[in-house]
mmCIF file of C-alpha atoms in Angstrom:
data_model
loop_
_atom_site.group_PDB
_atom_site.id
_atom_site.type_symbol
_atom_site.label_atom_id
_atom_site.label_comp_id
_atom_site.label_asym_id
_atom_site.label_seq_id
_atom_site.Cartn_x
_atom_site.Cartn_y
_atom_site.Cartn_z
ATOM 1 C CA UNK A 1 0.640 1.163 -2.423
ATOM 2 C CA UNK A 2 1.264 0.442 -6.031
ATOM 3 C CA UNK A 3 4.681 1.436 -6.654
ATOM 4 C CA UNK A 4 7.510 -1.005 -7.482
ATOM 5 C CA UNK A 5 10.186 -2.164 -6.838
ATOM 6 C CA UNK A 6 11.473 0.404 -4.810
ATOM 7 C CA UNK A 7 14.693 0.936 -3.026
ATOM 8 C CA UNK A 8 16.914 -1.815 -5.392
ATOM 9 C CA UNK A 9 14.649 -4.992 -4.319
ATOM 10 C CA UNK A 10 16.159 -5.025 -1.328
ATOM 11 C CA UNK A 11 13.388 -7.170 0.145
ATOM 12 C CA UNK A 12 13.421 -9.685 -2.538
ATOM 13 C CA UNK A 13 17.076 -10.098 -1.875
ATOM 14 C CA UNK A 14 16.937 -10.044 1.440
ATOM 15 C CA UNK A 15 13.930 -12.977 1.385
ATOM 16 C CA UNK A 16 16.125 -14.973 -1.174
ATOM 17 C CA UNK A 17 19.246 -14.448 1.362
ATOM 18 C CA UNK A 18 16.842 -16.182 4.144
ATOM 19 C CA UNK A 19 15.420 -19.632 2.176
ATOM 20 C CA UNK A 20 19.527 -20.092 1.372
ATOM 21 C CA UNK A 21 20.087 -19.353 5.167
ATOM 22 C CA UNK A 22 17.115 -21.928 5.877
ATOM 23 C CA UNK A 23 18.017 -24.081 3.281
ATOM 24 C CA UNK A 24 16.223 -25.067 0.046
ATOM 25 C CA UNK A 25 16.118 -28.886 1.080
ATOM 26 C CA UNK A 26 14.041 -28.038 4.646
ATOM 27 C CA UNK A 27 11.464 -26.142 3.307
ATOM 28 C CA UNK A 28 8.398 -28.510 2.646
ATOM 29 C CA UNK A 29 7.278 -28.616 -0.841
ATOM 30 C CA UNK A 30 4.137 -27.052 -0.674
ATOM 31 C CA UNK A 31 5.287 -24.124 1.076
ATOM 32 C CA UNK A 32 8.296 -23.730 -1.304
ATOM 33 C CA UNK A 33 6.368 -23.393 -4.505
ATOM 34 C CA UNK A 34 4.072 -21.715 -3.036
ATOM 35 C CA UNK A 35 6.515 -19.056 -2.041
ATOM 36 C CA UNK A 36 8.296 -19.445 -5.320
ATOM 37 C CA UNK A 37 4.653 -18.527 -7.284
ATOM 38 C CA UNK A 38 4.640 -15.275 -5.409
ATOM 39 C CA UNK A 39 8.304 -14.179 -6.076
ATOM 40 C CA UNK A 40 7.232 -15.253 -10.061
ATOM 41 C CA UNK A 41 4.301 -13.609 -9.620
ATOM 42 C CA UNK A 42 5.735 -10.222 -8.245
ATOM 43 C CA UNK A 43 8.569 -10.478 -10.826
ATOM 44 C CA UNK A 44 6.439 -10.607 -13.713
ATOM 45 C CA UNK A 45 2.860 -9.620 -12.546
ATOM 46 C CA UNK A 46 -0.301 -11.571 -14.533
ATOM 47 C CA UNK A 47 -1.453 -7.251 -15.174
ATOM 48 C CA UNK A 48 -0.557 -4.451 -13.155
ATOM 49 C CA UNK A 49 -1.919 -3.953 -9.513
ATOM 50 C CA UNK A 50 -4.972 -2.030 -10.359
ATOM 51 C CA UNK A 51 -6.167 -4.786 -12.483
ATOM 52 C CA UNK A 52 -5.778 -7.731 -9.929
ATOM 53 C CA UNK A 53 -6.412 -5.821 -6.706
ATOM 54 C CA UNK A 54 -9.576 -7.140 -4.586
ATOM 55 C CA UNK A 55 -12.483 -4.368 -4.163
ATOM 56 C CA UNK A 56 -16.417 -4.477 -4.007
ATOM 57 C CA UNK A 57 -16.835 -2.272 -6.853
ATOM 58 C CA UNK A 58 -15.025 -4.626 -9.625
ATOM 59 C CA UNK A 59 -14.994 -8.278 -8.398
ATOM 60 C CA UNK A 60 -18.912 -7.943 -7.277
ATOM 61 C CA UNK A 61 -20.146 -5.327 -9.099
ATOM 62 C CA UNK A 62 -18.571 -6.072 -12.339
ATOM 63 C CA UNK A 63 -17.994 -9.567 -11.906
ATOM 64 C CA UNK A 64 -14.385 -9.671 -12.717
ATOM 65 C CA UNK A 65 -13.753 -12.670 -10.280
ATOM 66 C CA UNK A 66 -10.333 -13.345 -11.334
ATOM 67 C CA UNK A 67 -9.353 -11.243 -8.685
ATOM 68 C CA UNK A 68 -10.437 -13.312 -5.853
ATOM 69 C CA UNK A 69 -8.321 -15.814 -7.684
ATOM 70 C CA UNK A 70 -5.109 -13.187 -8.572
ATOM 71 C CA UNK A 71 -5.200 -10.880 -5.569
ATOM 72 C CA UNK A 72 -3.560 -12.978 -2.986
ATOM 73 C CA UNK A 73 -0.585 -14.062 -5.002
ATOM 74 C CA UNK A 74 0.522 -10.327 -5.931
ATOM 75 C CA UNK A 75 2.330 -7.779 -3.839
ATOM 76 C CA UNK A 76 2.375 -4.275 -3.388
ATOM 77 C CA UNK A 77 6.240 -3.842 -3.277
ATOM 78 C CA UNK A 78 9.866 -5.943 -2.153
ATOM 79 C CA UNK A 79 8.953 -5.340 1.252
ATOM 80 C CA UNK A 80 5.234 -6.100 1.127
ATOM 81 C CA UNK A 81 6.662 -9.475 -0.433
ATOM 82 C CA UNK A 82 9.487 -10.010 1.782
ATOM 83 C CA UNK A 83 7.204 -9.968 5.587
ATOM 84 C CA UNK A 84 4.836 -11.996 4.052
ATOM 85 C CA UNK A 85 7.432 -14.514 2.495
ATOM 86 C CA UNK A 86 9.139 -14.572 6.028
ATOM 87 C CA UNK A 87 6.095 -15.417 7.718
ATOM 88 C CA UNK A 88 4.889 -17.494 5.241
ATOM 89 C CA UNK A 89 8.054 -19.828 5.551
ATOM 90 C CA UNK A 90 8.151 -20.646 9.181
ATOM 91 C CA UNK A 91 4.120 -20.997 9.353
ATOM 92 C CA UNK A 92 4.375 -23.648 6.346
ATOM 93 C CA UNK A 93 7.470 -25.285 7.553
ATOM 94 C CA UNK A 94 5.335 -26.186 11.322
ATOM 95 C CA UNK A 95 1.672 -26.476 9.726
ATOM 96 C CA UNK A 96 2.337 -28.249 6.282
ATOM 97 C CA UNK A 97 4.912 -31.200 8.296
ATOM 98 C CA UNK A 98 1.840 -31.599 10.681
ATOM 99 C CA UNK A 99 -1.019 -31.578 8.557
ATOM 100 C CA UNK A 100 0.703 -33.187 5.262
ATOM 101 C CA UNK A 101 1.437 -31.642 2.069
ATOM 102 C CA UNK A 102 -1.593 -32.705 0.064
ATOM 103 C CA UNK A 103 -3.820 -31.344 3.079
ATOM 104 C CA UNK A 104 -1.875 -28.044 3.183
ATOM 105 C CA UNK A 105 -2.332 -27.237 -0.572
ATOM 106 C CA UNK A 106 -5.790 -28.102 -0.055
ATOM 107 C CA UNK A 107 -5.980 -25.609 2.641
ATOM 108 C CA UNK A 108 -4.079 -22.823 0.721
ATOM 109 C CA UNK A 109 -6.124 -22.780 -2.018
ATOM 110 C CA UNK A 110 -9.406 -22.694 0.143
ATOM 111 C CA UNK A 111 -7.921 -20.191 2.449
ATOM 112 C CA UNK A 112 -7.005 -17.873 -0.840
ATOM 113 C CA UNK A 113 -10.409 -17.692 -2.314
ATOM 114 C CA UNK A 114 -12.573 -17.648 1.281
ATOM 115 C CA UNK A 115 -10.316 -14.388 2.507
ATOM 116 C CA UNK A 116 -11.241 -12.555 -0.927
ATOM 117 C CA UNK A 117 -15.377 -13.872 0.105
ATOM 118 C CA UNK A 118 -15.007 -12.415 3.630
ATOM 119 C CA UNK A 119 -13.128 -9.419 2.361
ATOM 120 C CA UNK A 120 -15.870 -8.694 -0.288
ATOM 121 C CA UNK A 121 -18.933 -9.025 2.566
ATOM 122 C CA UNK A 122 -17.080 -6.991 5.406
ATOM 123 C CA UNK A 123 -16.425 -4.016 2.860
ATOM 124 C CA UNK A 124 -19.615 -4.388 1.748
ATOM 125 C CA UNK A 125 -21.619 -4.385 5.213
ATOM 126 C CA UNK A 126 -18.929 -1.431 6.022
ATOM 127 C CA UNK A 127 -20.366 0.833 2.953
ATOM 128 C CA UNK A 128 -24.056 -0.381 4.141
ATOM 129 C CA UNK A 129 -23.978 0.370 8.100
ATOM 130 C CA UNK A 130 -21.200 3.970 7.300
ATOM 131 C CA UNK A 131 -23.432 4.801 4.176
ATOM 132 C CA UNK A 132 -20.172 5.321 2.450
ATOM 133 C CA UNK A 133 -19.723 3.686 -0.664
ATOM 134 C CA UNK A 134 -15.726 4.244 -0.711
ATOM 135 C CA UNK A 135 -15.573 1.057 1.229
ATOM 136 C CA UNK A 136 -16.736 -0.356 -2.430
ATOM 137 C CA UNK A 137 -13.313 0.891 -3.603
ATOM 138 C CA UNK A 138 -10.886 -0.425 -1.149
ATOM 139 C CA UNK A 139 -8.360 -2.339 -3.327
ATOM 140 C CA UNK A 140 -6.349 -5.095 -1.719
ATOM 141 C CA UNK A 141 -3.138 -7.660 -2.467
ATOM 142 C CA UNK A 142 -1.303 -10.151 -0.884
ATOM 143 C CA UNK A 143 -0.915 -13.074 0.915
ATOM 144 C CA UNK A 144 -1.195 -11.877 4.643
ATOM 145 C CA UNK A 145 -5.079 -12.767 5.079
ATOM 146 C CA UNK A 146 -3.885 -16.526 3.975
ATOM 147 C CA UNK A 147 -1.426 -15.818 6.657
ATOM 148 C CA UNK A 148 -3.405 -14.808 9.244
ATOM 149 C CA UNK A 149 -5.859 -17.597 8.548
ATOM 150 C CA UNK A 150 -3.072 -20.262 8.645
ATOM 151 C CA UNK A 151 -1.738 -17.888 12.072
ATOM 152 C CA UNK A 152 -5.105 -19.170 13.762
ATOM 153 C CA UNK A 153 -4.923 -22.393 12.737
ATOM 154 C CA UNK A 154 -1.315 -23.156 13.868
ATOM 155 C CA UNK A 155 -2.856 -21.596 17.019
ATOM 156 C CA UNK A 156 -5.028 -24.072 17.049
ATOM 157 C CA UNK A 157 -2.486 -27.028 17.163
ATOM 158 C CA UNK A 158 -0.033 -25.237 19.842
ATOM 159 C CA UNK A 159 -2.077 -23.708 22.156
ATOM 160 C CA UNK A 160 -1.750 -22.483 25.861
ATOM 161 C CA UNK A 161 1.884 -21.039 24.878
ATOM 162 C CA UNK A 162 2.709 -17.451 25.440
ATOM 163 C CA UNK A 163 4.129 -15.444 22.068
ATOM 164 C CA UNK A 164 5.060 -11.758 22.104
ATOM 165 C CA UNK A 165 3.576 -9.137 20.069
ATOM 166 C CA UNK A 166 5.582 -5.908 19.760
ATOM 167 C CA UNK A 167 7.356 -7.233 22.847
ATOM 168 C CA UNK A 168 4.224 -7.664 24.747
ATOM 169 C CA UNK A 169 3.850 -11.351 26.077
ATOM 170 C CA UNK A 170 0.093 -12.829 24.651
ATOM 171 C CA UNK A 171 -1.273 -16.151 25.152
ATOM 172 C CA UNK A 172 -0.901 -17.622 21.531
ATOM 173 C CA UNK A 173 -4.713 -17.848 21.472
ATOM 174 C CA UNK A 174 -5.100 -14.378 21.157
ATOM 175 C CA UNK A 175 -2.184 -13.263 19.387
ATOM 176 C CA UNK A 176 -3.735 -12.856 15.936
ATOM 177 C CA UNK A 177 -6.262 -10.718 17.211
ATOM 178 C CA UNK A 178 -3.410 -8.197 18.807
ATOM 179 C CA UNK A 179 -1.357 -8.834 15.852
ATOM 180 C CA UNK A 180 -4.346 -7.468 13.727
ATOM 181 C CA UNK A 181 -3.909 -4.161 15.665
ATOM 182 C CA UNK A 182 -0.512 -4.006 15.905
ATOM 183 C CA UNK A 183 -0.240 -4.124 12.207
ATOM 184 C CA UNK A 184 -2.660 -1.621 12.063
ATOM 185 C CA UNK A 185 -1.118 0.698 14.073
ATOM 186 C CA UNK A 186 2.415 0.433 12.990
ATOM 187 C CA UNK A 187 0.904 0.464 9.185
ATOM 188 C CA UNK A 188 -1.894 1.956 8.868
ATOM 189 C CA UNK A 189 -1.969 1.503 4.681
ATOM 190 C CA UNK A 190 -2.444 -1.966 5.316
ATOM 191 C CA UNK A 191 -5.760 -3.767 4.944
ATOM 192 C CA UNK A 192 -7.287 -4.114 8.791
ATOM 193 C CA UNK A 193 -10.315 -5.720 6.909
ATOM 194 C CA UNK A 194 -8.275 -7.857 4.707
ATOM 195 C CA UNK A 195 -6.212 -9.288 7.871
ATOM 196 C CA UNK A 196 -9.217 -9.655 10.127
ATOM 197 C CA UNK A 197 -10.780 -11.765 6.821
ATOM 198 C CA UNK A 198 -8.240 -14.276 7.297
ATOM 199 C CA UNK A 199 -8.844 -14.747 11.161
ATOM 200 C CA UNK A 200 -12.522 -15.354 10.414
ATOM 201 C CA UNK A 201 -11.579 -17.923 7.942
ATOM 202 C CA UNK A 202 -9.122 -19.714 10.389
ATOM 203 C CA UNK A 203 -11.828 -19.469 12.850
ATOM 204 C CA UNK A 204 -14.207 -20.985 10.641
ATOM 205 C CA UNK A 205 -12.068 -23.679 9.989
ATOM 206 C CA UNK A 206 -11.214 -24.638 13.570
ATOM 207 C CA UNK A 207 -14.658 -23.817 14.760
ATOM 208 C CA UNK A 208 -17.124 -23.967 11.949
ATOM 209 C CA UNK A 209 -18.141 -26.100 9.389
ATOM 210 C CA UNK A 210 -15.028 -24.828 6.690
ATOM 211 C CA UNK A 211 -13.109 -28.138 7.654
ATOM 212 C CA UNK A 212 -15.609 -30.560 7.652
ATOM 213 C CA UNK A 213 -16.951 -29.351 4.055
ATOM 214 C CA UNK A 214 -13.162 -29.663 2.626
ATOM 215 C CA UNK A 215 -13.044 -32.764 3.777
ATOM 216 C CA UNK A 216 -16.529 -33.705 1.777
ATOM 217 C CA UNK A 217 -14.899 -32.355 -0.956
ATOM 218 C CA UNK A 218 -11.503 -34.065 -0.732
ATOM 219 C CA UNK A 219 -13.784 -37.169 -0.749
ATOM 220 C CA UNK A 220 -12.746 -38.079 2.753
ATOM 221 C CA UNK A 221 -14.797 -39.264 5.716
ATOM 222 C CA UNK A 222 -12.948 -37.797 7.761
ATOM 223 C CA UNK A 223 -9.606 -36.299 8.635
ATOM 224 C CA UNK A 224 -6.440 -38.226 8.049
ATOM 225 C CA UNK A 225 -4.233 -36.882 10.792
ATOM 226 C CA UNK A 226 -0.319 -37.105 9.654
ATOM 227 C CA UNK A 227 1.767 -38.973 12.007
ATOM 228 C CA UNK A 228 2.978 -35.631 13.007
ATOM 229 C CA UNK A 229 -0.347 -34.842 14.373
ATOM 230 C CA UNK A 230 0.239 -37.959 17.258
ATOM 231 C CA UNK A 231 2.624 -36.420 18.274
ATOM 232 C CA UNK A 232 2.783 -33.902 21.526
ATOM 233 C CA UNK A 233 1.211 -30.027 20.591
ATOM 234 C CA UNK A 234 4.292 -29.033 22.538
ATOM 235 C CA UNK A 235 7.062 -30.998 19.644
ATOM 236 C CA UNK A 236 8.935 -28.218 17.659
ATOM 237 C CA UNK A 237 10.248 -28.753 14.106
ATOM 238 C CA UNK A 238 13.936 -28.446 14.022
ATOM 239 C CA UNK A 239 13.588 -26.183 11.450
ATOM 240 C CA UNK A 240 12.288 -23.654 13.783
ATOM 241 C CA UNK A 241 15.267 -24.727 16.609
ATOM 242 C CA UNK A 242 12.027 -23.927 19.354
ATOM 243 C CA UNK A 243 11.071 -20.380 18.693
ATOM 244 C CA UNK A 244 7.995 -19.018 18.642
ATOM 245 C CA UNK A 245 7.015 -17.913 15.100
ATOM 246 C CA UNK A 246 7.611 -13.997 16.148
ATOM 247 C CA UNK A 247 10.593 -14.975 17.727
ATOM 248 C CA UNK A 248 11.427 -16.934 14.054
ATOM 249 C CA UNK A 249 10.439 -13.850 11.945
ATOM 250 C CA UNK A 250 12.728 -12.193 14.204
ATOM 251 C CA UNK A 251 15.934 -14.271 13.618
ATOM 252 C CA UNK A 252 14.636 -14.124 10.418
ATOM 253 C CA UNK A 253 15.096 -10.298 9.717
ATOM 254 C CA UNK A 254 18.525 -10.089 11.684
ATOM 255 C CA UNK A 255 20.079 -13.682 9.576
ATOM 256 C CA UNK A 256 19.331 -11.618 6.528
ATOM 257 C CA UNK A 257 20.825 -8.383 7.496
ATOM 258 C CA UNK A 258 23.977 -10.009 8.596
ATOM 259 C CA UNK A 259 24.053 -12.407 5.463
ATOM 260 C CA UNK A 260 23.537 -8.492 3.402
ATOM 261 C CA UNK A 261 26.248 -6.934 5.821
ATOM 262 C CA UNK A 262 28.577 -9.380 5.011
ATOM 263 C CA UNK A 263 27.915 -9.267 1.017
ATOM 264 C CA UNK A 264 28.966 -5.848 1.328
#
């Protein structure tokens, strides 16, 4: 899980290949510093992995909370950095030109620190109801919680669509809950409680009170829908030319392998 920077950084280039493909100019700003923190952050790490992972043991235990602040913005490897870039890009360019720039940093930041919460108490009531205390030791980075958060919350403002999931047509609805296994299954070193963190934070938003208590904290009455938000649920962004966000991860992958192919 910790090693670096293996096979050449193909990943990173790969992931810088696709924002030229996209183009600098359509990615909103949010989402483009945003990625651009995590590519600084994986280039030149705030302290190796070990020391800014998420676990029970040292971010409750020992109170080193930095973590919950560091974890999410640090990756494992290229590739661990590259899918989450990828997805990160086309969720940002449809939720943060709905929703508004300010709003979406808002939500980011939020979304960061409440997966780390959630991540803490599942591990936790894991170690308490399997009597095993390794649960305490589980270390995790990276962005994909935030991801799948921000997955059920773009759910949330195009719903009734079908997506596909390993090929398998879902109602968008529930596509973050077969996502969750189908990441789980195709990589099983990846966090399953980390991932299903983030869904209970995007449901917690849409459902709960998460929303309403940002928006007593932004010092707003109530929500300030952007005038994307009047329009219809079914509008695309023509950054994303109509696809559904696997089908954009998708095009993703292959632009970048023919924009490598053709380097070469």
């Amino acid at each position: 899980m910790y090693s670096r920077r293996r096979g050449g950084n193909l990943g990173l280039f790969l992931l810088l290949s696709q924002l030229f493909h996209v183009g600098f100019e359509n990615i909103p700003p949010v989402t483009l510093m945003t990625m651009a923190l995590n590519i600084f952050l994986y280039l030149s790490p705030i302290q190796p992995l070990m020391n800014v992972c998420i676990n029970v043991q040292e971010t409750w235990n020992r109170n080193d909370w930095k973590r919950l602040f560091f974890s999410p913005f640090h990756h494992a490897d290229d590739w661990h950095l590259y899918f989450n870039m990828v997805s990160m890009l086309y969720k940002g360019i449809r939720l943060e030109q709905r929703i508004g720039s300010n709003w979406f940093a808002f939500m980011l930041s939020v979304f960061s620190v409440m997966t780390g919460i959630i991540y803490l108490l599942l591990e936790t009531i894991l170690a308490e109801l399997m009597e095993d205390q390794s649960y305490k030791m589980q270390c995790a980075v990276g962005f994909s919680g935030v991801l799948f958060a921000l997955k059920v919350v773009n759910s949330y403002y195009n719903p009734g669509g079908l997506t596909y999931v390993m090929g398998i047509p879902v109602w968008e609805q529930y596509a973050c809950w077969a996502e969750l296994v189908a990441i789980h299954l195709i990589a099983p070193g990846s966090s399953f409680v980390g991932h299903l963190s983030g869904i209970i934070v995007g449901l917690i938003y849409i459902n709960g009170p998460l929303k309403q208590l940002m928006q007593i904290c932004a010092g707003s009455s109530g929500y300030r829908a952007s005038r994307n938000d009047a329009a219809s649920n079914t509008e695309r962004h023509d950054y994303t030319g109509g696809m559904t966000e696997e089908e954009q991860l998708e095009e993703a992958i292959r632009a970048s392998l023919d924009d490598d192919s053709r380097d070469r």
